[in-house]
PDB file of C-alpha atoms in Angstrom:
ATOM      1  CA  MET A   1      -5.221  44.575  -1.697  1.00 45.00           C
ATOM      2  CA  THR A   2      -2.175  42.272  -1.094  1.00 46.00           C
ATOM      3  CA  LYS A   3      -4.265  40.028   1.248  1.00 48.00           C
ATOM      4  CA  ARG A   4      -6.739  39.418  -1.584  1.00 46.00           C
ATOM      5  CA  LEU A   5      -4.075  38.465  -4.104  1.00 43.00           C
ATOM      6  CA  ALA A   6      -2.695  35.688  -1.914  1.00 43.00           C
ATOM      7  CA  PRO A   7      -5.685  33.436  -2.185  1.00 43.00           C
ATOM      8  CA  LEU A   8      -5.801  34.107  -5.926  1.00 41.00           C
ATOM      9  CA  ALA A   9      -2.213  33.143  -6.338  1.00 40.00           C
ATOM     10  CA  LEU A  10      -2.779  29.989  -4.235  1.00 40.00           C
ATOM     11  CA  ALA A  11      -5.742  29.104  -6.448  1.00 42.00           C
ATOM     12  CA  ALA A  12      -3.711  29.482  -9.466  1.00 43.00           C
ATOM     13  CA  LEU A  13      -1.223  26.805  -8.161  1.00 44.00           C
ATOM     14  CA  ILE A  14      -3.911  24.112  -7.409  1.00 46.00           C
ATOM     15  CA  PRO A  15      -4.063  22.721 -11.004  1.00 47.00           C
ATOM     16  CA  ALA A  16      -0.317  22.313 -11.052  1.00 46.00           C
ATOM     17  CA  VAL A  17      -0.356  20.372  -7.765  1.00 47.00           C
ATOM     18  CA  LEU A  18      -3.375  18.258  -8.715  1.00 46.00           C
ATOM     19  CA  GLY A  19      -2.330  17.484 -12.314  1.00 47.00           C
ATOM     20  CA  GLY A  20      -4.688  19.587 -14.372  1.00 45.00           C
ATOM     21  CA  SER A  21      -7.893  21.436 -14.033  1.00 40.00           C
ATOM     22  CA  PRO A  22     -10.904  19.956 -12.308  1.00 44.00           C
ATOM     23  CA  ALA A  23     -12.890  19.832 -15.598  1.00 42.00           C
ATOM     24  CA  ALA A  24     -10.004  17.901 -17.266  1.00 42.00           C
ATOM     25  CA  ARG A  25     -10.010  15.359 -14.427  1.00 45.00           C
ATOM     26  CA  ALA A  26     -13.782  15.085 -14.491  1.00 52.00           C
ATOM     27  CA  GLU A  27     -13.656  14.208 -18.198  1.00 59.00           C
ATOM     28  CA  GLY A  28     -11.593  11.059 -17.596  1.00 63.00           C
ATOM     29  CA  ALA A  29      -8.101  12.523 -17.398  1.00 62.00           C
ATOM     30  CA  ALA A  30      -5.440  10.713 -15.491  1.00 71.00           C
ATOM     31  CA  PRO A  31      -6.138  10.200 -11.854  1.00 82.00           C
ATOM     32  CA  LEU A  32      -4.158  12.193  -9.284  1.00 93.00           C
ATOM     33  CA  SER A  33      -0.694  11.082  -8.455  1.00 96.00           C
ATOM     34  CA  ALA A  34      -0.094   9.353  -4.995  1.00 97.00           C
ATOM     35  CA  ARG A  35       1.911  12.487  -4.012  1.00 97.00           C
ATOM     36  CA  ALA A  36      -1.067  14.770  -4.953  1.00 97.00           C
ATOM     37  CA  ASN A  37      -3.447  12.596  -2.939  1.00 96.00           C
ATOM     38  CA  TYR A  38      -0.972  12.615   0.015  1.00 97.00           C
ATOM     39  CA  ILE A  39      -0.937  16.431  -0.222  1.00 96.00           C
ATOM     40  CA  LEU A  40      -4.743  16.721  -0.324  1.00 95.00           C
ATOM     41  CA  ARG A  41      -5.690  14.002   2.110  1.00 95.00           C
ATOM     42  CA  CYS A  42      -2.852  13.559   4.521  1.00 95.00           C
ATOM     43  CA  THR A  43      -0.852  16.748   5.017  1.00 95.00           C
ATOM     44  CA  GLY A  44      -3.670  18.338   7.201  1.00 93.00           C
ATOM     45  CA  CYS A  45      -2.557  16.001  10.004  1.00 93.00           C
ATOM     46  CA  HIS A  46       0.966  14.738   9.051  1.00 95.00           C
ATOM     47  CA  GLY A  47       2.261  17.693   7.211  1.00 96.00           C
ATOM     48  CA  LEU A  48       4.275  17.876   3.970  1.00 96.00           C
ATOM     49  CA  GLU A  49       7.314  16.384   5.800  1.00 97.00           C
ATOM     50  CA  GLY A  50       5.503  13.605   7.522  1.00 96.00           C
ATOM     51  CA  ALA A  51       6.301  15.004  10.960  1.00 96.00           C
ATOM     52  CA  GLY A  52       2.717  14.571  12.481  1.00 94.00           C
ATOM     53  CA  SER A  53       1.829  16.619  15.514  1.00 92.00           C
ATOM     54  CA  GLU A  54       2.722  15.411  19.009  1.00 86.00           C
ATOM     55  CA  ILE A  55       0.350  17.904  20.609  1.00 87.00           C
ATOM     56  CA  GLY A  56      -2.318  16.985  18.172  1.00 88.00           C
ATOM     57  CA  GLY A  57      -1.747  13.195  18.821  1.00 89.00           C
ATOM     58  CA  ILE A  58      -0.672  12.484  15.131  1.00 93.00           C
ATOM     59  CA  PRO A  59       2.311  10.039  14.879  1.00 94.00           C
ATOM     60  CA  ASP A  60       5.471  11.000  13.069  1.00 96.00           C
ATOM     61  CA  PHE A  61       5.959   9.093   9.826  1.00 97.00           C
ATOM     62  CA  ARG A  62       9.571   9.927   9.396  1.00 97.00           C
ATOM     63  CA  GLY A  63      11.677   6.761  10.099  1.00 97.00           C
ATOM     64  CA  TYR A  64       8.774   4.967  11.851  1.00 97.00           C
ATOM     65  CA  VAL A  65       5.859   4.272   9.484  1.00 98.00           C
ATOM     66  CA  GLY A  66       7.641   1.474   7.676  1.00 98.00           C
ATOM     67  CA  ALA A  67       7.497  -0.585  10.908  1.00 98.00           C
ATOM     68  CA  PHE A  68       3.793  -1.066  10.222  1.00 98.00           C
ATOM     69  CA  SER A  69       4.461  -2.678   6.899  1.00 98.00           C
ATOM     70  CA  ARG A  70       6.282  -5.581   8.613  1.00 97.00           C
ATOM     71  CA  THR A  71       3.287  -7.502   9.866  1.00 97.00           C
ATOM     72  CA  GLU A  72      -0.208  -8.331   8.648  1.00 97.00           C
ATOM     73  CA  ASP A  73      -1.681  -6.598  11.733  1.00 97.00           C
ATOM     74  CA  GLY A  74       0.426  -3.623  11.169  1.00 98.00           C
ATOM     75  CA  ARG A  75      -0.636  -3.377   7.602  1.00 98.00           C
ATOM     76  CA  ALA A  76      -4.303  -3.936   8.615  1.00 98.00           C
ATOM     77  CA  TYR A  77      -3.983  -1.023  11.161  1.00 98.00           C
ATOM     78  CA  LEU A  78      -2.773   1.335   8.467  1.00 98.00           C
ATOM     79  CA  MET A  79      -5.985   0.589   6.431  1.00 98.00           C
ATOM     80  CA  HIS A  80      -8.210   1.603   9.501  1.00 98.00           C
ATOM     81  CA  VAL A  81      -6.611   4.816  10.632  1.00 95.00           C
ATOM     82  CA  PRO A  82      -9.316   7.697  10.433  1.00 93.00           C
ATOM     83  CA  GLY A  83      -7.435   9.463   7.628  1.00 93.00           C
ATOM     84  CA  VAL A  84      -7.547   6.378   5.438  1.00 96.00           C
ATOM     85  CA  VAL A  85     -11.082   5.371   6.304  1.00 95.00           C
ATOM     86  CA  ASN A  86     -12.448   8.898   5.704  1.00 94.00           C
ATOM     87  CA  SER A  87     -10.209   9.746   2.647  1.00 93.00           C
ATOM     88  CA  SER A  88     -12.798   9.199   0.040  1.00 94.00           C
ATOM     89  CA  LEU A  89     -10.051   7.447  -2.074  1.00 96.00           C
ATOM     90  CA  THR A  90     -10.503   4.191  -4.020  1.00 96.00           C
ATOM     91  CA  ASN A  91      -8.625   1.192  -2.701  1.00 97.00           C
ATOM     92  CA  ALA A  92      -6.278   1.568  -5.774  1.00 97.00           C
ATOM     93  CA  GLU A  93      -5.553   5.107  -4.705  1.00 97.00           C
ATOM     94  CA  ILE A  94      -5.105   4.043  -1.065  1.00 98.00           C
ATOM     95  CA  ALA A  95      -2.516   1.499  -2.123  1.00 98.00           C
ATOM     96  CA  ALA A  96      -0.625   4.050  -4.185  1.00 98.00           C
ATOM     97  CA  VAL A  97      -0.659   6.612  -1.369  1.00 98.00           C
ATOM     98  CA  MET A  98       0.403   4.074   1.181  1.00 98.00           C
ATOM     99  CA  ASN A  99       3.303   2.958  -1.053  1.00 98.00           C
ATOM    100  CA  TYR A 100       4.266   6.618  -1.481  1.00 98.00           C
ATOM    101  CA  VAL A 101       4.141   7.269   2.250  1.00 98.00           C
ATOM    102  CA  MET A 102       6.275   4.125   2.879  1.00 98.00           C
ATOM    103  CA  GLN A 103       8.879   4.905   0.206  1.00 97.00           C
ATOM    104  CA  THR A 104       8.943   8.735   1.155  1.00 98.00           C
ATOM    105  CA  PHE A 105       8.915   8.542   4.974  1.00 98.00           C
ATOM    106  CA  GLY A 106       9.695   4.916   5.944  1.00 98.00           C
ATOM    107  CA  GLY A 107      13.573   5.443   5.987  1.00 97.00           C
ATOM    108  CA  PRO A 108      15.230   2.819   8.131  1.00 97.00           C
ATOM    109  CA  SER A 109      12.039   1.455   9.487  1.00 97.00           C
ATOM    110  CA  LEU A 110      11.089   0.157   5.969  1.00 97.00           C
ATOM    111  CA  PRO A 111      12.199  -3.440   5.591  1.00 96.00           C
ATOM    112  CA  ALA A 112      14.597  -4.308   2.796  1.00 95.00           C
ATOM    113  CA  GLU A 113      12.029  -6.818   1.659  1.00 96.00           C
ATOM    114  CA  PHE A 114       9.208  -4.288   1.741  1.00 97.00           C
ATOM    115  CA  LYS A 115       6.134  -5.659  -0.072  1.00 98.00           C
ATOM    116  CA  PRO A 116       4.217  -2.883  -1.760  1.00 98.00           C
ATOM    117  CA  PHE A 117       0.454  -2.654  -0.957  1.00 98.00           C
ATOM    118  CA  THR A 118      -1.769  -3.938  -3.719  1.00 98.00           C
ATOM    119  CA  VAL A 119      -5.410  -3.163  -4.514  1.00 98.00           C
ATOM    120  CA  GLU A 120      -6.252  -6.776  -3.602  1.00 98.00           C
ATOM    121  CA  GLU A 121      -4.538  -6.555  -0.248  1.00 98.00           C
ATOM    122  CA  VAL A 122      -6.210  -3.180   0.581  1.00 98.00           C
ATOM    123  CA  ASP A 123      -9.558  -4.701  -0.457  1.00 98.00           C
ATOM    124  CA  ALA A 124      -8.933  -7.644   1.969  1.00 98.00           C
ATOM    125  CA  LEU A 125      -7.626  -5.564   4.911  1.00 98.00           C
ATOM    126  CA  ARG A 126     -10.422  -2.996   4.790  1.00 97.00           C
ATOM    127  CA  ALA A 127     -13.093  -5.692   4.597  1.00 96.00           C
ATOM    128  CA  HIS A 128     -12.310  -6.721   8.151  1.00 92.00           C
ATOM    129  CA  PRO A 129     -13.713  -4.292  10.728  1.00 93.00           C
ATOM    130  CA  VAL A 130     -11.643  -2.743  13.465  1.00 96.00           C
ATOM    131  CA  GLU A 131     -13.850  -1.626  16.318  1.00 95.00           C
ATOM    132  CA  ASP A 132     -11.229   0.490  18.187  1.00 96.00           C
ATOM    133  CA  VAL A 133      -8.377   1.691  16.056  1.00 95.00           C
ATOM    134  CA  VAL A 134      -6.532   3.091  19.109  1.00 95.00           C
ATOM    135  CA  ALA A 135      -6.664  -0.185  21.030  1.00 96.00           C
ATOM    136  CA  TYR A 136      -5.618  -2.095  17.774  1.00 97.00           C
ATOM    137  CA  ARG A 137      -2.685   0.155  17.377  1.00 96.00           C
ATOM    138  CA  ARG A 138      -1.579  -0.535  20.922  1.00 96.00           C
ATOM    139  CA  ASP A 139      -1.622  -4.245  20.252  1.00 97.00           C
ATOM    140  CA  VAL A 140       0.275  -3.878  16.991  1.00 98.00           C
ATOM    141  CA  VAL A 141       2.852  -1.647  18.701  1.00 97.00           C
ATOM    142  CA  LYS A 142       3.211  -4.094  21.624  1.00 97.00           C
ATOM    143  CA  ALA A 143       4.030  -6.919  19.163  1.00 98.00           C
ATOM    144  CA  LEU A 144       6.436  -4.723  17.127  1.00 98.00           C
ATOM    145  CA  THR A 145       8.113  -3.580  20.310  1.00 97.00           C
ATOM    146  CA  ALA A 146       8.536  -7.139  21.528  1.00 98.00           C
ATOM    147  CA  ALA A 147      10.321  -7.940  18.187  1.00 97.00           C
ATOM    148  CA  GLY A 148      12.563  -4.961  18.758  1.00 97.00           C
ATOM    149  CA  ILE A 149      10.919  -2.742  16.120  1.00 97.00           C
ATOM    150  CA  ALA A 150      10.574   0.958  17.151  1.00 96.00           C
ATOM    151  CA  THR A 151       7.369   2.963  16.318  1.00 96.00           C
ATOM    152  CA  ALA A 152       6.538   6.634  16.682  1.00 95.00           C
ATOM    153  CA  GLY A 153       5.189   7.895  19.991  1.00 91.00           C
ATOM    154  CA  TYR A 154       1.326   7.965  20.245  1.00 89.00           C
ATOM    155  CA  PRO A 155      -0.257  10.067  23.086  1.00 82.00           C
ATOM    156  CA  TRP A 156      -3.786   8.727  22.948  1.00 80.00           C
ATOM    157  CA  PRO A 157      -4.912   7.266  26.178  1.00 69.00           C
TER     158      PRO A 157
END
């Protein structure tokens, strides 16, 4: 009996996390917050704390993710990671989630002059195809490392 109650209790919490009932959202209620979209679309890989998974090949956001906001190539890379590409979010929602991630997990890697992502920037960055996101990340990290900017480990070959 207890095992059956756990999913029911979890289901009861979903409207609180998402900001209302699905019916209310479908009728034009306020969109989900950036935090709620992060929870729904990003925590499966990066976790609630942004730690990622070394064994799963998912980079740690904490204290590192802000490094990618420092260059146009780094910002473009973020728009082409699989979780963003496959998120089913609008570009406005992607900008909001990316700004949430930067401000929540960027820590010392986030530059003092951080420029928040805008819808227009997300539109432009996503319009340019990236054939191999892993190779692209390597190039971005190489440039950041040459500039003395640390990034999280990345185990993909």
